[in-house]
Amino acid sequence: QVQLVESGGGVVQPGRSLRLSCAASGFSVSNYAMHWVRQAPGKGLEWVAVMSYDGNNEYYADSVKGRFTISRDNSMNTLYLQMNSLRAEDTALYFCARDNNGDYWGQGTLVTVSS
Amino acid sequence: DVVMTQSPLSLPVTLGQPASISCKSSQSLVYSDGNTYLNWFQQRPGQSPRRLIYQVSNRDSGVPDRFSGSGSGTDFTLEISRVEAEDVGVYYCMQGTHWPPGTFGQGTKLEIK
């Protein structure tokens, strides 16, 4: 069955970097648009980034543009989010989700940016 | 960017009673293929979001038939015919028509009165 498992979260100081992973099973990430969505503590859902199914296009929310990079490894069937120049406002639970209509989600990985 | 506006933001409901959540988009969600990509998600406390409804009115596998979606163009509704205790959580609408960016509604918190 379809499963998405995020990892890589943790506590990091402002200005530092972190890389999140989303391991997929039950389908190939190369066949679907894949997204990162985040949720700050007690807040709603905020879309962060998407990689198109063919891997040729990436789009980012204005709040992370220039700092975050989405990528994937088809051989590992894994999606990544490289987060640089982290800020306190990036503190959130980060989810990966499949497809532009979000049919499957992972359980999330928590990123805390704090000095 | 498409703005999704939900109402109400808080919804206290008595067990066994119906509930209704509205979602309005700032522009039509009809895609060039004729489909309308409006989705509804449920997020129970401490859990990740789960899609309930896709393309306005189609229930995902395993979703109880007390959940239904309706609407067209820019106005959409999620209805629960008889609220049960397990329905407590936050409900989000999300449009999948105009990417990027992806846009969610603010969320509606359903609680038992």
PDB file of N, CA and C in Angstrom, chain B residues 3 16 19-20 22 29 33-34 36 44 49 54-55 69 74 77 83 89 94 111 113:
ATOM      1  N   VAL B   3      -7.431  32.430  -3.496  1.00  0.00           N
ATOM      2  CA  VAL B   3      -7.678  32.498  -2.054  1.00  0.00           C
ATOM      3  C   VAL B   3      -8.879  31.623  -1.725  1.00  0.00           C
ATOM      4  N   GLY B  16     -24.814  13.442  16.655  1.00  0.00           N
ATOM      5  CA  GLY B  16     -25.986  13.004  15.922  1.00  0.00           C
ATOM      6  C   GLY B  16     -26.627  14.072  15.061  1.00  0.00           C
ATOM      7  N   ALA B  19     -23.730  18.790  10.236  1.00  0.00           N
ATOM      8  CA  ALA B  19     -22.781  19.896  10.227  1.00  0.00           C
ATOM      9  C   ALA B  19     -22.490  20.260   8.774  1.00  0.00           C
ATOM     10  N   SER B  20     -22.192  21.531   8.568  1.00  0.00           N
ATOM     11  CA  SER B  20     -21.931  22.022   7.218  1.00  0.00           C
ATOM     12  C   SER B  20     -20.811  23.047   7.240  1.00  0.00           C
ATOM     13  N   SER B  22     -18.566  25.696   4.688  1.00  0.00           N
ATOM     14  CA  SER B  22     -18.523  26.360   3.387  1.00  0.00           C
ATOM     15  C   SER B  22     -17.086  26.693   3.000  1.00  0.00           C
ATOM     16  N   LEU B  29     -12.782  27.153 -10.000  1.00  0.00           N
ATOM     17  CA  LEU B  29     -11.884  26.012  -9.887  1.00  0.00           C
ATOM     18  C   LEU B  29     -12.098  24.990 -10.998  1.00  0.00           C
ATOM     19  N   ASP B  33      -9.680  20.763 -18.326  1.00  0.00           N
ATOM     20  CA  ASP B  33     -10.190  19.448 -18.722  1.00  0.00           C
ATOM     21  C   ASP B  33     -11.658  19.259 -18.340  1.00  0.00           C
ATOM     22  N   GLY B  34     -12.248  20.299 -17.768  1.00  0.00           N
ATOM     23  CA  GLY B  34     -13.651  20.244 -17.391  1.00  0.00           C
ATOM     24  C   GLY B  34     -13.893  19.798 -15.962  1.00  0.00           C
ATOM     25  N   THR B  36     -13.307  19.840 -11.773  1.00  0.00           N
ATOM     26  CA  THR B  36     -13.143  20.834 -10.710  1.00  0.00           C
ATOM     27  C   THR B  36     -12.368  20.178  -9.575  1.00  0.00           C
ATOM     28  N   ARG B  44      -7.513  15.022  12.306  1.00  0.00           N
ATOM     29  CA  ARG B  44      -7.835  14.729  13.702  1.00  0.00           C
ATOM     30  C   ARG B  44      -6.687  15.177  14.592  1.00  0.00           C
ATOM     31  N   PRO B  49      -3.096  15.217   7.930  1.00  0.00           N
ATOM     32  CA  PRO B  49      -4.330  15.366   7.159  1.00  0.00           C
ATOM     33  C   PRO B  49      -4.654  14.104   6.366  1.00  0.00           C
ATOM     34  N   TYR B  54     -12.590  14.298  -3.039  1.00  0.00           N
ATOM     35  CA  TYR B  54     -11.849  14.867  -4.165  1.00  0.00           C
ATOM     36  C   TYR B  54     -12.818  15.208  -5.297  1.00  0.00           C
ATOM     37  N   GLN B  55     -12.377  16.146  -6.127  1.00  0.00           N
ATOM     38  CA  GLN B  55     -13.220  16.625  -7.234  1.00  0.00           C
ATOM     39  C   GLN B  55     -14.648  16.905  -6.757  1.00  0.00           C
ATOM     40  N   GLY B  69     -19.803  15.992  -0.294  1.00  0.00           N
ATOM     41  CA  GLY B  69     -19.346  17.280  -0.798  1.00  0.00           C
ATOM     42  C   GLY B  69     -20.194  17.714  -1.972  1.00  0.00           C
ATOM     43  N   THR B  74     -17.121  28.402  -7.729  1.00  0.00           N
ATOM     44  CA  THR B  74     -16.371  29.024  -6.636  1.00  0.00           C
ATOM     45  C   THR B  74     -16.946  28.724  -5.254  1.00  0.00           C
ATOM     46  N   THR B  77     -19.297  23.025  -0.480  1.00  0.00           N
ATOM     47  CA  THR B  77     -19.767  22.699   0.864  1.00  0.00           C
ATOM     48  C   THR B  77     -19.404  21.263   1.213  1.00  0.00           C
ATOM     49  N   VAL B  83     -23.096  13.901  13.009  1.00  0.00           N
ATOM     50  CA  VAL B  83     -21.752  13.977  13.572  1.00  0.00           C
ATOM     51  C   VAL B  83     -21.524  12.909  14.638  1.00  0.00           C
ATOM     52  N   GLY B  89     -12.086  17.432  14.908  1.00  0.00           N
ATOM     53  CA  GLY B  89     -10.817  17.779  14.267  1.00  0.00           C
ATOM     54  C   GLY B  89     -10.976  19.053  13.463  1.00  0.00           C
ATOM     55  N   MET B  94      -9.064  22.530  -0.113  1.00  0.00           N
ATOM     56  CA  MET B  94      -7.841  22.801  -0.856  1.00  0.00           C
ATOM     57  C   MET B  94      -8.148  22.714  -2.332  1.00  0.00           C
ATOM     58  N   GLU B 111     -15.995  20.696  16.880  1.00  0.00           N
ATOM     59  CA  GLU B 111     -15.962  20.159  18.246  1.00  0.00           C
ATOM     60  C   GLU B 111     -17.358  19.723  18.642  1.00  0.00           C
ATOM     61  N   LYS B 113     -20.444  19.743  21.027  1.00  0.00           N
ATOM     62  CA  LYS B 113     -21.044  20.694  21.971  1.00  0.00           C
ATOM     63  C   LYS B 113     -21.347  20.016  23.299  1.00  0.00           C
TER      64      LYS B 113
END
